[in-house]
Every structure is written in structure tokens, then in C-alpha cells.
């Protein structure tokens, strides 16, 4: 028997279920007095801010507009320091949560953000734990509430890079499916397929573990049951609950296993185009599944990833005889029904292909793909994604 070696880390305390956002003020009260509250523009943060005030806390609100950049995060950090904030709360999508993680860890560590960023920075390690951080997702996609990285855009380099540290794990992850009811259908689709990607890639990657396998096996059929119903009817409580739980499981999986070519390509695509991360993953997922199945069959027919792709197909379709290709077809069909956009609509051009392939090869996510894809195969994926 092969000896197993793995680690598993997640947020210190997880609160899941409808209405759990109401428990945040009391949790915050035990962590600090002046919460810095990063929020999107949906208005979902308004009741929370009022409840914090009712308990005698002094929240400092900070709106987050779009995906975090190094400048926007440093501006938020300056505001948090000016406000003498001692706890950070983020309520919103993955961008808001990533902004919150970054502010929380920078509050307790010296220097500039670029001292710690990978690729464009010095990649130094944080010496101190972050300020107490509470993550409250309002989408079902990134799983950022249980991951130890934050994605930051660097517009001047046309890149998105990661900040990585165990200190980025939130003190509390509060996952309330009711906060996702107002998500528009297209955001439901893109974030939902991002969540599916973050369950499939760790399951078929070259470094899974029994614990990540368990959450993937549970999460994939939840998305199969919940994605289309939540797309068609945002107030379908059962479907939204399935998606919120599956999204959190996807975050746990990616934080403790590896990803693959979807995320390897999504990293440079996110910096080069105007496409949100979820839209990129949604478009790439079935194409990469087909490319991996083809490459594995030709070059690594004994790879354990092949039977795992067949298991993915069975989990998605409910068909005990399904093969890997059936899983890719299932994803294609749901992408068509939810009108997932080609990447040309976000500015991708054929002239971008060579540079994207070079950048994708450098991405840490690409190292987890179950087979090394050739430059030609990566280019073909990008051409099909156009």
C-alpha cells in the first residue's frame, strides 16, 4: 500500500446555512471594536452595518468596485489604518473577499504589498498573523472564504497575481445562501461553473488527497442538482443552498490539492482581457476536459485521472455507465443553456495566443494538470474558447 502524505487547512470557524449572517455581529464583538467593512454595491451589507452599530461597535464601511488591484487594496489599507480598525469584515463576491483578506493581513505586517506578491513582487513571507477577518460570500463560485490566497490585478503588467499565506485563512467563514438570492442569471452561471471547475480540477489533478476527494465527490453532484435551477429561479432556496455548499467545498479542495489547465490559462487571460474570472473558467472548462481526456488517452492511458474523469461524469449525469466524454458533454450542454460567452466578447484575439501560452506555463495552477499539455494543445484550447 502506498503511504499517504497530505495536509488540510481551512478557515478557523465555518458557519453555514440560511440566516447565518445574523450571527456575524456577535462574532465580531468578540474580536474587536472597530470593524473595517469591505462590501460590494449590492446593498446586502447595509443591515449588517446597522446591526454592528446596535452592538456598540464602530464600523468603517469601504465599498469595493470591481476586482482588486494593488492600488485599490493599498487605498483600502490606508483607510483601515486611518480608522484605527482592529477587525476586517468582507461581504461580497470573490473580489471583495480577496480585498478583505489582503487588508487584514497587511494591517498586521510591515511594508508594501509588493514585498509579498508573487511574480511582480519580492514574494516575502508574512511574519505576523492577520488581523481578525470574517468572510461572508454573496456569490457561489470562488470559495474564497476558505482559501489561503488572494488574487490581485496588476493593470500596468496586464497580469493577475496571487498573494499566498496560511495567514490569509479567515477567522470566520459565514456562508448564508440567502445572500445569493439576488444574483443575476449570468453571474449565477459564471460563478457556478467556476465552483464546478474548482471541484473537478482538484479531483483529477496530480496531487489529490482523501479529504479533497471527499468534498469533491459531495460537491460535484450538488452543482449538478443546483446550478440550472438557481440560474432559472434565483429564489429557489434548495438550489441556492446546494450551490453555496458546493462552492465552499470547491474552495476547500483547491486550497488543499492542485488545480489544472483551466486555472493555468485563466490567470493570464484575466490580466489580458476584461473577462471576469468566473466567465473565463466557464468557457474553458468543457474544452480543457476534452483536451485532457484526449491527451491522457494518447500519452498516459494508465493514468488514474482517466477513471476519475469517468467518475466525474457519473457524478454529473447520474448515469452509472457514463464515461469521461459524457462529463464534458454535460458541461457543454449546460454552458449552451446558460449562454456562456466566447472570450472574443471580452477582447481575446488570435494574436494573443503565443504570449498566453508562455504565461500559462509559468502559472502554478498548470503544474497540477494531470497531463502536460503541449503548446499546440494549449493554443487549440484558446482558439476553441474564442
Short mmCIF file of C-alpha atoms in Angstrom, two decimals:
data_model
loop_
_atom_site.label_atom_id
_atom_site.label_comp_id
_atom_site.label_asym_id
_atom_site.label_seq_id
_atom_site.Cartn_x
_atom_site.Cartn_y
_atom_site.Cartn_z
CA UNK A 1 0.00 0.00 0.00
CA UNK A 2 1.32 3.46 -0.90
CA UNK A 3 1.88 5.70 2.11
CA UNK A 4 -0.28 8.83 2.17
CA UNK A 5 1.08 12.28 2.97
CA UNK A 6 -1.18 15.32 2.89
CA UNK A 7 -2.20 18.46 4.75
CA UNK A 8 -5.62 20.08 5.05
CA UNK A 9 -6.24 23.66 6.15
CA UNK A 10 -9.39 25.73 6.15
CA UNK A 11 -11.00 28.68 7.94
CA UNK A 12 -10.91 28.53 11.72
CA UNK A 13 -14.69 28.60 12.13
CA UNK A 14 -17.36 27.93 9.49
CA UNK A 15 -20.98 29.00 9.88
CA UNK A 16 -23.22 27.64 7.11
CA UNK A 17 -26.93 27.93 6.50
CA UNK A 18 -29.80 30.29 5.76
CA UNK A 19 -29.80 33.28 8.10
CA UNK A 20 -26.30 32.74 9.49
CA UNK A 21 -25.24 36.29 8.53
CA UNK A 22 -27.24 37.39 11.58
CA UNK A 23 -24.57 35.78 13.77
CA UNK A 24 -21.77 37.98 12.44
CA UNK A 25 -22.21 40.98 14.77
CA UNK A 26 -21.88 38.82 17.88
CA UNK A 27 -18.81 37.06 16.43
CA UNK A 28 -17.28 40.42 15.55
CA UNK A 29 -17.94 41.76 19.05
CA UNK A 30 -15.59 39.13 20.43
CA UNK A 31 -12.79 40.10 18.04
CA UNK A 32 -12.57 43.89 18.04
CA UNK A 33 -14.28 47.24 18.39
CA UNK A 34 -13.79 48.99 15.05
CA UNK A 35 -14.62 46.70 12.10
CA UNK A 36 -13.42 47.70 8.66
CA UNK A 37 -16.29 46.51 6.44
CA UNK A 38 -15.46 45.95 2.78
CA UNK A 39 -18.59 45.50 0.70
CA UNK A 40 -19.84 45.46 -2.87
CA UNK A 41 -22.54 47.82 -4.15
CA UNK A 42 -25.47 45.41 -3.79
CA UNK A 43 -26.71 46.87 -0.51
CA UNK A 44 -26.50 43.49 1.26
CA UNK A 45 -24.05 44.97 3.75
CA UNK A 46 -26.44 47.70 4.98
CA UNK A 47 -28.33 45.58 7.57
CA UNK A 48 -25.05 44.12 8.84
CA UNK A 49 -23.51 47.55 9.37
CA UNK A 50 -26.57 48.70 11.32
CA UNK A 51 -26.50 45.55 13.46
CA UNK A 52 -22.82 46.14 14.26
CA UNK A 53 -23.68 49.64 15.43
CA UNK A 54 -26.50 48.30 17.60
CA UNK A 55 -23.98 46.17 19.50
CA UNK A 56 -21.84 49.23 20.19
CA UNK A 57 -19.22 48.64 17.51
CA UNK A 58 -17.95 51.41 15.23
CA UNK A 59 -17.86 50.03 11.66
CA UNK A 60 -15.91 51.82 8.95
CA UNK A 61 -17.52 50.95 5.56
CA UNK A 62 -15.39 50.64 2.42
CA UNK A 63 -17.01 49.99 -0.99
CA UNK A 64 -15.20 47.62 -3.38
CA UNK A 65 -15.69 48.39 -7.06
CA UNK A 66 -14.56 45.57 -9.32
CA UNK A 67 -11.65 43.18 -8.96
CA UNK A 68 -8.91 44.20 -6.52
CA UNK A 69 -5.82 45.92 -7.84
CA UNK A 70 -2.65 46.65 -5.92
CA UNK A 71 -3.68 50.31 -5.79
CA UNK A 72 -7.25 49.70 -4.62
CA UNK A 73 -6.06 47.36 -1.88
CA UNK A 74 -3.42 49.79 -0.65
CA UNK A 75 -6.02 52.59 -0.64
CA UNK A 76 -8.32 50.40 1.45
CA UNK A 77 -5.45 49.53 3.79
CA UNK A 78 -4.72 53.22 4.28
CA UNK A 79 -8.39 53.84 5.15
CA UNK A 80 -8.39 50.95 7.65
CA UNK A 81 -5.28 52.29 9.37
CA UNK A 82 -6.66 55.84 9.41
CA UNK A 83 -9.81 54.48 11.04
CA UNK A 84 -7.79 52.57 13.68
CA UNK A 85 -9.67 49.41 12.65
CA UNK A 86 -8.87 46.21 14.54
CA UNK A 87 -11.04 43.69 12.67
CA UNK A 88 -11.88 43.24 8.97
CA UNK A 89 -15.20 42.02 7.59
CA UNK A 90 -15.77 41.44 3.87
CA UNK A 91 -19.24 40.83 2.46
CA UNK A 92 -19.50 40.33 -1.29
CA UNK A 93 -18.15 38.24 -4.14
CA UNK A 94 -14.68 36.81 -4.51
CA UNK A 95 -13.17 40.20 -5.34
CA UNK A 96 -14.48 41.72 -2.13
CA UNK A 97 -13.31 38.76 -0.06
CA UNK A 98 -9.85 38.85 -1.64
CA UNK A 99 -9.62 42.57 -0.90
CA UNK A 100 -10.58 41.86 2.70
CA UNK A 101 -8.03 39.11 3.13
CA UNK A 102 -5.29 41.36 1.82
CA UNK A 103 -6.21 44.32 4.03
CA UNK A 104 -6.44 42.06 7.10
CA UNK A 105 -3.00 40.53 6.64
CA UNK A 106 -1.36 43.83 5.70
CA UNK A 107 -2.81 45.52 8.81
CA UNK A 108 -0.55 43.40 10.98
CA UNK A 109 2.54 43.21 8.76
CA UNK A 110 5.03 45.91 7.75
CA UNK A 111 5.98 47.11 4.32
CA UNK A 112 4.28 47.35 0.95
CA UNK A 113 2.02 44.86 -0.81
CA UNK A 114 4.70 44.29 -3.48
CA UNK A 115 7.01 42.93 -0.79
CA UNK A 116 4.71 39.89 -0.62
CA UNK A 117 3.22 39.41 -4.11
CA UNK A 118 4.43 36.62 -6.39
CA UNK A 119 5.80 37.23 -9.93
CA UNK A 120 5.79 41.06 -9.76
CA UNK A 121 6.91 41.37 -6.13
CA UNK A 122 9.51 40.06 -3.69
CA UNK A 123 7.39 37.11 -2.54
CA UNK A 124 8.38 37.55 1.08
CA UNK A 125 6.56 35.58 3.76
CA UNK A 126 4.30 37.32 6.24
CA UNK A 127 5.75 37.25 9.74
CA UNK A 128 2.58 38.03 11.67
CA UNK A 129 -0.94 36.61 11.73
CA UNK A 130 -3.55 38.79 10.06
CA UNK A 131 -6.00 40.98 11.90
CA UNK A 132 -9.20 39.03 12.70
CA UNK A 133 -11.07 38.54 9.42
CA UNK A 134 -14.66 37.48 8.76
CA UNK A 135 -15.51 36.43 5.18
CA UNK A 136 -19.15 36.50 4.03
CA UNK A 137 -19.64 35.42 0.38
CA UNK A 138 -22.64 36.71 -1.56
CA UNK A 139 -21.91 34.57 -4.63
CA UNK A 140 -21.49 30.80 -5.02
CA UNK A 141 -18.31 30.39 -7.00
CA UNK A 142 -14.85 31.27 -5.73
CA UNK A 143 -14.88 29.58 -2.33
CA UNK A 144 -12.55 32.39 -1.23
CA UNK A 145 -13.98 32.21 2.28
CA UNK A 146 -11.98 29.02 2.89
CA UNK A 147 -8.82 29.59 0.81
CA UNK A 148 -5.38 30.91 1.72
CA UNK A 149 -4.75 33.07 -1.32
CA UNK A 150 -6.00 36.34 -2.78
CA UNK A 151 -5.86 37.33 -6.45
CA UNK A 152 -4.69 40.86 -7.20
CA UNK A 153 -4.74 42.55 -10.63
CA UNK A 154 -1.66 44.48 -11.75
CA UNK A 155 -3.01 46.52 -14.69
CA UNK A 156 0.35 48.01 -15.66
CA UNK A 157 1.68 44.47 -16.28
CA UNK A 158 -1.65 43.15 -17.62
CA UNK A 159 -1.42 40.36 -15.06
CA UNK A 160 -3.29 38.90 -12.13
CA UNK A 161 -1.04 37.54 -9.42
CA UNK A 162 -1.59 35.83 -6.09
CA UNK A 163 -0.85 36.61 -2.51
CA UNK A 164 -0.41 33.32 -0.65
CA UNK A 165 -0.12 32.56 3.03
CA UNK A 166 -1.81 30.41 5.69
CA UNK A 167 -2.47 33.73 7.45
CA UNK A 168 -4.99 34.58 4.72
CA UNK A 169 -7.43 31.96 6.00
CA UNK A 170 -10.37 33.81 7.60
CA UNK A 171 -11.12 33.56 11.29
CA UNK A 172 -14.78 33.05 10.38
CA UNK A 173 -16.34 31.92 7.09
CA UNK A 174 -20.04 32.75 7.17
CA UNK A 175 -21.88 31.17 4.24
CA UNK A 176 -25.51 32.24 4.08
CA UNK A 177 -27.26 31.01 0.89
CA UNK A 178 -29.94 33.68 1.29
CA UNK A 179 -27.36 36.31 0.33
CA UNK A 180 -27.15 34.76 -3.17
CA UNK A 181 -30.86 35.02 -4.00
CA UNK A 182 -30.50 38.33 -5.87
CA UNK A 183 -27.61 37.22 -8.11
CA UNK A 184 -28.40 37.82 -11.82
CA UNK A 185 -28.58 34.69 -14.00
CA UNK A 186 -25.31 35.35 -15.86
CA UNK A 187 -23.36 35.79 -12.61
CA UNK A 188 -25.05 32.68 -11.22
CA UNK A 189 -23.89 30.80 -14.33
CA UNK A 190 -20.30 32.04 -14.36
CA UNK A 191 -19.68 31.69 -10.65
CA UNK A 192 -21.41 28.31 -10.56
CA UNK A 193 -19.20 26.93 -13.32
CA UNK A 194 -16.17 28.38 -11.54
CA UNK A 195 -17.23 26.39 -8.48
CA UNK A 196 -17.59 23.26 -10.62
CA UNK A 197 -14.11 23.82 -12.06
CA UNK A 198 -12.73 24.06 -8.54
CA UNK A 199 -14.23 20.67 -7.73
CA UNK A 200 -13.26 18.86 -10.94
CA UNK A 201 -9.67 20.09 -11.25
CA UNK A 202 -8.60 19.10 -7.71
CA UNK A 203 -10.32 15.72 -8.17
CA UNK A 204 -8.42 14.84 -11.37
CA UNK A 205 -5.17 16.67 -10.51
CA UNK A 206 -1.84 15.00 -9.86
CA UNK A 207 -1.93 15.61 -6.08
CA UNK A 208 -5.37 14.83 -4.64
CA UNK A 209 -5.93 13.59 -1.10
CA UNK A 210 -8.65 11.53 0.59
CA UNK A 211 -10.09 14.67 2.20
CA UNK A 212 -10.21 16.72 -1.00
CA UNK A 213 -11.65 13.70 -2.81
CA UNK A 214 -14.43 13.56 -0.23
CA UNK A 215 -15.51 17.18 -0.64
CA UNK A 216 -15.27 16.91 -4.44
CA UNK A 217 -17.39 13.78 -4.54
CA UNK A 218 -20.01 15.51 -2.41
CA UNK A 219 -19.83 18.88 -4.18
CA UNK A 220 -20.00 17.86 -7.85
CA UNK A 221 -23.49 16.31 -7.69
CA UNK A 222 -24.69 19.30 -5.66
CA UNK A 223 -23.81 21.53 -8.61
CA UNK A 224 -25.46 19.07 -11.00
CA UNK A 225 -28.64 19.43 -8.92
CA UNK A 226 -28.46 23.12 -8.13
CA UNK A 227 -26.90 25.12 -10.97
CA UNK A 228 -29.64 25.16 -13.59
CA UNK A 229 -32.48 25.58 -11.07
CA UNK A 230 -30.72 28.53 -9.43
CA UNK A 231 -30.00 30.01 -12.88
CA UNK A 232 -33.67 29.75 -13.84
CA UNK A 233 -35.04 30.92 -10.49
CA UNK A 234 -32.73 32.85 -8.22
CA UNK A 235 -35.04 32.42 -5.24
CA UNK A 236 -35.03 28.61 -5.39
CA UNK A 237 -33.86 28.14 -1.80
CA UNK A 238 -32.88 24.47 -2.16
CA UNK A 239 -30.84 25.11 -5.30
CA UNK A 240 -29.08 28.13 -3.80
CA UNK A 241 -28.18 26.08 -0.73
CA UNK A 242 -26.70 23.33 -2.92
CA UNK A 243 -24.61 25.89 -4.80
CA UNK A 244 -23.35 27.70 -1.70
CA UNK A 245 -22.21 24.48 -0.08
CA UNK A 246 -20.60 23.18 -3.28
CA UNK A 247 -18.77 26.49 -3.73
CA UNK A 248 -17.35 26.28 -0.23
CA UNK A 249 -16.27 22.69 -0.88
CA UNK A 250 -14.54 23.84 -4.08
CA UNK A 251 -12.58 26.39 -2.06
CA UNK A 252 -11.52 23.69 0.39
CA UNK A 253 -10.45 21.44 -2.47
CA UNK A 254 -8.36 24.00 -4.34
CA UNK A 255 -6.72 25.17 -1.10
CA UNK A 256 -5.54 21.66 -0.27
CA UNK A 257 -4.91 19.94 -3.61
CA UNK A 258 -3.91 21.29 -7.02
CA UNK A 259 -5.81 22.86 -9.89
CA UNK A 260 -5.12 22.44 -13.61
CA UNK A 261 -5.11 23.92 -17.08
CA UNK A 262 -8.39 25.86 -16.71
CA UNK A 263 -6.90 27.95 -13.93
CA UNK A 264 -3.46 27.89 -15.52
CA UNK A 265 -4.91 29.63 -18.59
CA UNK A 266 -7.36 31.75 -16.59
CA UNK A 267 -4.54 33.52 -14.79
CA UNK A 268 -3.00 35.27 -17.82
CA UNK A 269 -6.39 35.59 -19.56
CA UNK A 270 -7.71 37.53 -16.58
CA UNK A 271 -4.92 40.06 -16.88
CA UNK A 272 -5.12 40.37 -20.65
CA UNK A 273 -8.89 40.57 -21.20
CA UNK A 274 -11.84 42.21 -19.49
CA UNK A 275 -13.40 38.84 -18.66
CA UNK A 276 -14.27 38.10 -15.02
CA UNK A 277 -12.54 35.03 -13.63
CA UNK A 278 -15.76 33.03 -13.49
CA UNK A 279 -16.58 33.76 -17.14
CA UNK A 280 -13.15 32.51 -18.19
CA UNK A 281 -13.44 29.28 -16.21
CA UNK A 282 -16.97 28.72 -17.50
CA UNK A 283 -15.82 28.98 -21.12
CA UNK A 284 -12.65 26.91 -20.69
CA UNK A 285 -13.94 24.04 -18.55
CA UNK A 286 -15.50 21.71 -21.17
CA UNK A 287 -12.73 22.48 -23.68
CA UNK A 288 -9.98 21.61 -21.18
CA UNK A 289 -11.84 18.49 -20.09
CA UNK A 290 -11.88 17.28 -23.71
CA UNK A 291 -8.22 18.21 -24.25
CA UNK A 292 -7.10 16.40 -21.11
CA UNK A 293 -9.11 13.29 -21.93
CA UNK A 294 -7.60 13.19 -25.42
CA UNK A 295 -4.02 13.77 -24.20
CA UNK A 296 -4.32 11.24 -21.37
CA UNK A 297 -5.76 8.59 -23.69
CA UNK A 298 -2.91 9.06 -26.16
CA UNK A 299 0.07 9.53 -23.85
CA UNK A 300 -0.89 8.26 -20.37
CA UNK A 301 -3.56 5.58 -20.85
CA UNK A 302 -2.84 4.12 -17.39
CA UNK A 303 -3.21 7.45 -15.61
CA UNK A 304 -5.54 7.38 -12.58
CA UNK A 305 -7.01 10.63 -13.91
CA UNK A 306 -8.90 8.78 -16.66
CA UNK A 307 -11.11 6.74 -14.32
CA UNK A 308 -11.52 9.87 -12.22
CA UNK A 309 -12.89 11.73 -15.25
CA UNK A 310 -15.34 8.86 -15.70
CA UNK A 311 -16.35 9.23 -12.06
CA UNK A 312 -16.89 12.97 -12.61
CA UNK A 313 -19.20 12.06 -15.50
CA UNK A 314 -21.20 9.68 -13.30
CA UNK A 315 -21.47 12.30 -10.54
CA UNK A 316 -22.73 14.90 -13.03
CA UNK A 317 -25.10 12.75 -15.05
CA UNK A 318 -26.29 10.18 -12.53
CA UNK A 319 -25.60 7.52 -15.18
CA UNK A 320 -23.64 4.60 -13.74
CA UNK A 321 -22.24 3.76 -17.20
CA UNK A 322 -21.07 7.28 -18.09
CA UNK A 323 -17.55 7.78 -19.48
CA UNK A 324 -15.29 10.83 -19.27
CA UNK A 325 -16.58 12.25 -22.56
CA UNK A 326 -20.11 12.22 -21.16
CA UNK A 327 -18.99 14.55 -18.39
CA UNK A 328 -17.51 17.01 -20.89
CA UNK A 329 -20.72 16.82 -22.93
CA UNK A 330 -22.79 17.54 -19.80
CA UNK A 331 -20.75 20.70 -19.19
CA UNK A 332 -21.04 21.73 -22.85
CA UNK A 333 -24.81 21.35 -22.73
CA UNK A 334 -25.22 23.41 -19.57
CA UNK A 335 -22.90 26.09 -20.97
CA UNK A 336 -25.10 26.37 -24.06
CA UNK A 337 -28.28 26.55 -22.00
CA UNK A 338 -26.83 29.29 -19.79
CA UNK A 339 -25.44 31.19 -22.81
CA UNK A 340 -21.79 31.25 -21.71
CA UNK A 341 -19.99 33.82 -23.84
CA UNK A 342 -16.95 33.19 -26.07
CA UNK A 343 -13.81 35.01 -24.97
CA UNK A 344 -13.68 37.20 -28.07
CA UNK A 345 -16.50 39.16 -26.45
CA UNK A 346 -14.02 40.12 -23.74
CA UNK A 347 -11.24 41.13 -26.12
CA UNK A 348 -9.33 37.89 -26.81
CA UNK A 349 -7.53 37.94 -30.19
CA UNK A 350 -5.65 35.30 -32.16
CA UNK A 351 -2.52 37.43 -31.87
CA UNK A 352 -2.64 36.92 -28.09
CA UNK A 353 -2.25 33.15 -28.24
CA UNK A 354 1.54 32.76 -28.17
CA UNK A 355 2.03 35.09 -25.24
CA UNK A 356 -0.81 33.49 -23.31
CA UNK A 357 0.66 30.01 -23.70
CA UNK A 358 4.05 31.24 -22.46
CA UNK A 359 2.45 32.90 -19.42
CA UNK A 360 0.19 29.93 -18.69
CA UNK A 361 3.17 27.61 -18.48
CA UNK A 362 4.50 29.75 -15.61
CA UNK A 363 1.23 29.60 -13.65
CA UNK A 364 1.36 27.45 -10.52
CA UNK A 365 -2.08 26.01 -11.32
CA UNK A 366 -0.79 24.46 -14.54
CA UNK A 367 1.58 22.26 -12.56
CA UNK A 368 -1.39 20.32 -11.15
CA UNK A 369 -2.85 19.33 -14.51
CA UNK A 370 -2.98 15.52 -14.81
CA UNK A 371 -1.06 15.60 -18.10
CA UNK A 372 1.46 18.07 -19.53
CA UNK A 373 -0.29 19.70 -22.46
CA UNK A 374 1.77 20.74 -25.46
CA UNK A 375 1.94 24.30 -26.75
CA UNK A 376 -0.20 23.17 -29.67
CA UNK A 377 -2.84 21.71 -27.36
CA UNK A 378 -2.94 24.86 -25.22
CA UNK A 379 -3.24 27.02 -28.33
CA UNK A 380 -6.06 24.83 -29.61
CA UNK A 381 -7.92 25.24 -26.29
CA UNK A 382 -7.63 29.02 -26.59
CA UNK A 383 -8.77 29.02 -30.21
CA UNK A 384 -11.83 26.96 -29.29
CA UNK A 385 -12.56 29.31 -26.38
CA UNK A 386 -12.71 32.28 -28.74
#
